[in-house]
C-alpha positions as semicolon CSV with decimal commas, in nm:
position;residue;x (nm);y (nm);z (nm)
1;P;1,997;0,582;-1,264
2;A;1,627;0,519;-1,233
3;K;1,435;0,435;-0,992
4;L;1,148;0,300;-0,666
5;A;1,145;0,393;-0,349
6;F;0,936;0,228;-0,107
7;P;0,831;0,538;0,213
8;T;0,455;0,372;0,284
9;L;0,124;0,184;0,276
10;A;-0,199;0,325;0,361
11;S;-0,571;0,186;0,346
12;V;-0,744;0,542;0,408
13;L;-0,654;0,868;0,289
14;D;-0,772;1,182;0,303
15;S;-0,934;1,516;0,134
16;N;-0,617;1,529;-0,004
17;K;-0,502;1,197;-0,157
18;N;-0,195;1,174;0,213
19;P;-0,162;0,888;0,390
20;V;-0,429;0,906;0,721
21;D;-0,320;0,500;0,903
22;P;0,017;0,419;0,668
23;G;0,151;0,093;0,807
24;L;0,215;-0,271;0,751
25;A;-0,112;-0,370;0,963
26;F;-0,379;-0,259;0,841
27;P;-0,784;-0,409;1,018
28;A;-0,920;-0,692;0,849
29;G;-1,189;-0,635;0,568
30;T;-0,973;-0,354;0,395
31;R;-1,041;-0,399;0,071
32;S;-0,753;-0,145;-0,172
33;I;-0,447;-0,069;-0,055
34;T;-0,267;0,230;-0,162
35;V;0,125;0,163;-0,219
36;F;0,349;0,546;-0,185
37;F;0,665;0,514;-0,347
38;R;0,947;0,752;-0,503
39;A;1,005;0,782;-0,822
40;S;1,373;0,955;-0,938
41;G;1,510;0,962;-1,309
42;V;1,213;0,710;-1,473
43;N;1,214;0,827;-1,864
44;N;0,905;0,826;-1,988
45;G;0,805;0,490;-2,168
46;A;0,984;0,300;-1,892
47;T;0,788;-0,015;-1,839
48;W;0,724;0,001;-1,381
49;S;0,443;-0,235;-1,236
50;V;0,332;-0,284;-0,921
51;F;0,237;-0,670;-0,775
52;C;0,023;-0,757;-0,437
53;L;0,040;-1,035;-0,361
54;K;-0,161;-1,257;-0,109
55;G;0,097;-1,574;-0,050
56;D;0,153;-1,670;-0,453
57;T;-0,102;-1,500;-0,557
58;I;-0,143;-1,218;-0,791
59;A;-0,456;-1,024;-0,589
60;D;-0,411;-0,721;-0,814
61;S;-0,116;-0,531;-1,039
62;V;-0,099;-0,199;-1,207
63;I;0,143;-0,204;-1,532
64;D;0,167;0,093;-1,763
65;R;0,409;0,306;-1,907
66;W;0,551;0,591;-1,680
67;R;0,489;0,956;-1,889
68;W;0,528;1,147;-1,583
69;G;0,918;1,261;-1,632
70;T;1,229;1,243;-1,413
71;Q;1,197;1,447;-1,196
72;A;1,240;1,311;-0,818
73;Q;0,879;1,251;-0,714
74;S;0,615;1,105;-0,477
75;S;0,402;0,914;-0,699
76;R;0,162;0,620;-0,594
77;A;-0,080;0,353;-0,683
78;F;-0,364;0,130;-0,586
79;C;-0,410;-0,214;-0,501
80;S;-0,747;-0,434;-0,464
81;L;-0,735;-0,715;-0,227
82;G;-1,002;-0,964;-0,117
83;G;-0,987;-0,780;0,240
84;S;-0,944;-1,198;0,413
85;L;-0,686;-1,213;0,711
86;G;-0,359;-1,281;0,606
87;T;0,014;-1,169;0,497
88;Y;0,014;-1,002;0,208
89;R;0,295;-0,810;0,014
90;V;0,342;-0,551;-0,255
91;Q;0,678;-0,559;-0,510
92;A;0,709;-0,306;-0,727
93;Y;0,909;-0,257;-1,050
94;L;1,083;-0,152;-1,319
95;G;1,159;-0,337;-1,599
96;T;1,199;-0,671;-1,513
97;T;1,368;-0,531;-1,199
98;K;1,278;-0,529;-0,826
99;Q;1,303;-0,201;-0,719
100;F;1,109;-0,322;-0,333
101;E;0,908;-0,567;-0,189
102;V;0,714;-0,497;0,134
103;T;0,472;-0,721;0,284
104;F;0,240;-0,585;0,514
105;S;-0,093;-0,755;0,674
106;L;-0,459;-0,762;0,759
107;V;-0,508;-0,873;1,095
108;Q;-0,841;-0,925;1,346
109;P;-0,895;-0,566;1,506
110;A;-0,778;-0,511;1,857
111;A;-1,098;-0,545;2,098
112;T;-1,223;-0,235;2,289
113;P;-1,188;-0,247;2,623
114;T;-1,574;-0,216;2,715
115;E;-1,665;-0,045;3,024
116;T;-1,789;-0,241;3,345
117;P;-2,054;-0,033;3,576
118;S;-1,860;0,016;3,886
119;P;-2,059;-0,063;4,228
120;T;-2,336;0,224;4,306
121;A;-2,271;0,227;4,703
122;Q;-2,648;0,240;4,920
123;P;-2,719;0,548;5,074
């Protein structure tokens, strides 16, 4: 049976297009998330889609015909985001059958601790 399975999300890719920061939380201001997934048994011409939602509002979507054959393979889709804080969802479908759903967040980055100079002794 054809299926899409979720392995990870990332907001930064290296020069080989591999995830640098895989996870489910990304800093506020992030404008794009890459959705990595595994596809297997998908016939050429099958409709596949990925929806990125904030609440019930679609932030971005990809709807296309599969053209990479039935062999098991890694694939990816891209979601453009507004960058605002909050919880988002990614839903993937083959035809009208949901394959996976994952929730991720854009969060305020943790404050970077600053060093406090230690008092110096007087000679």
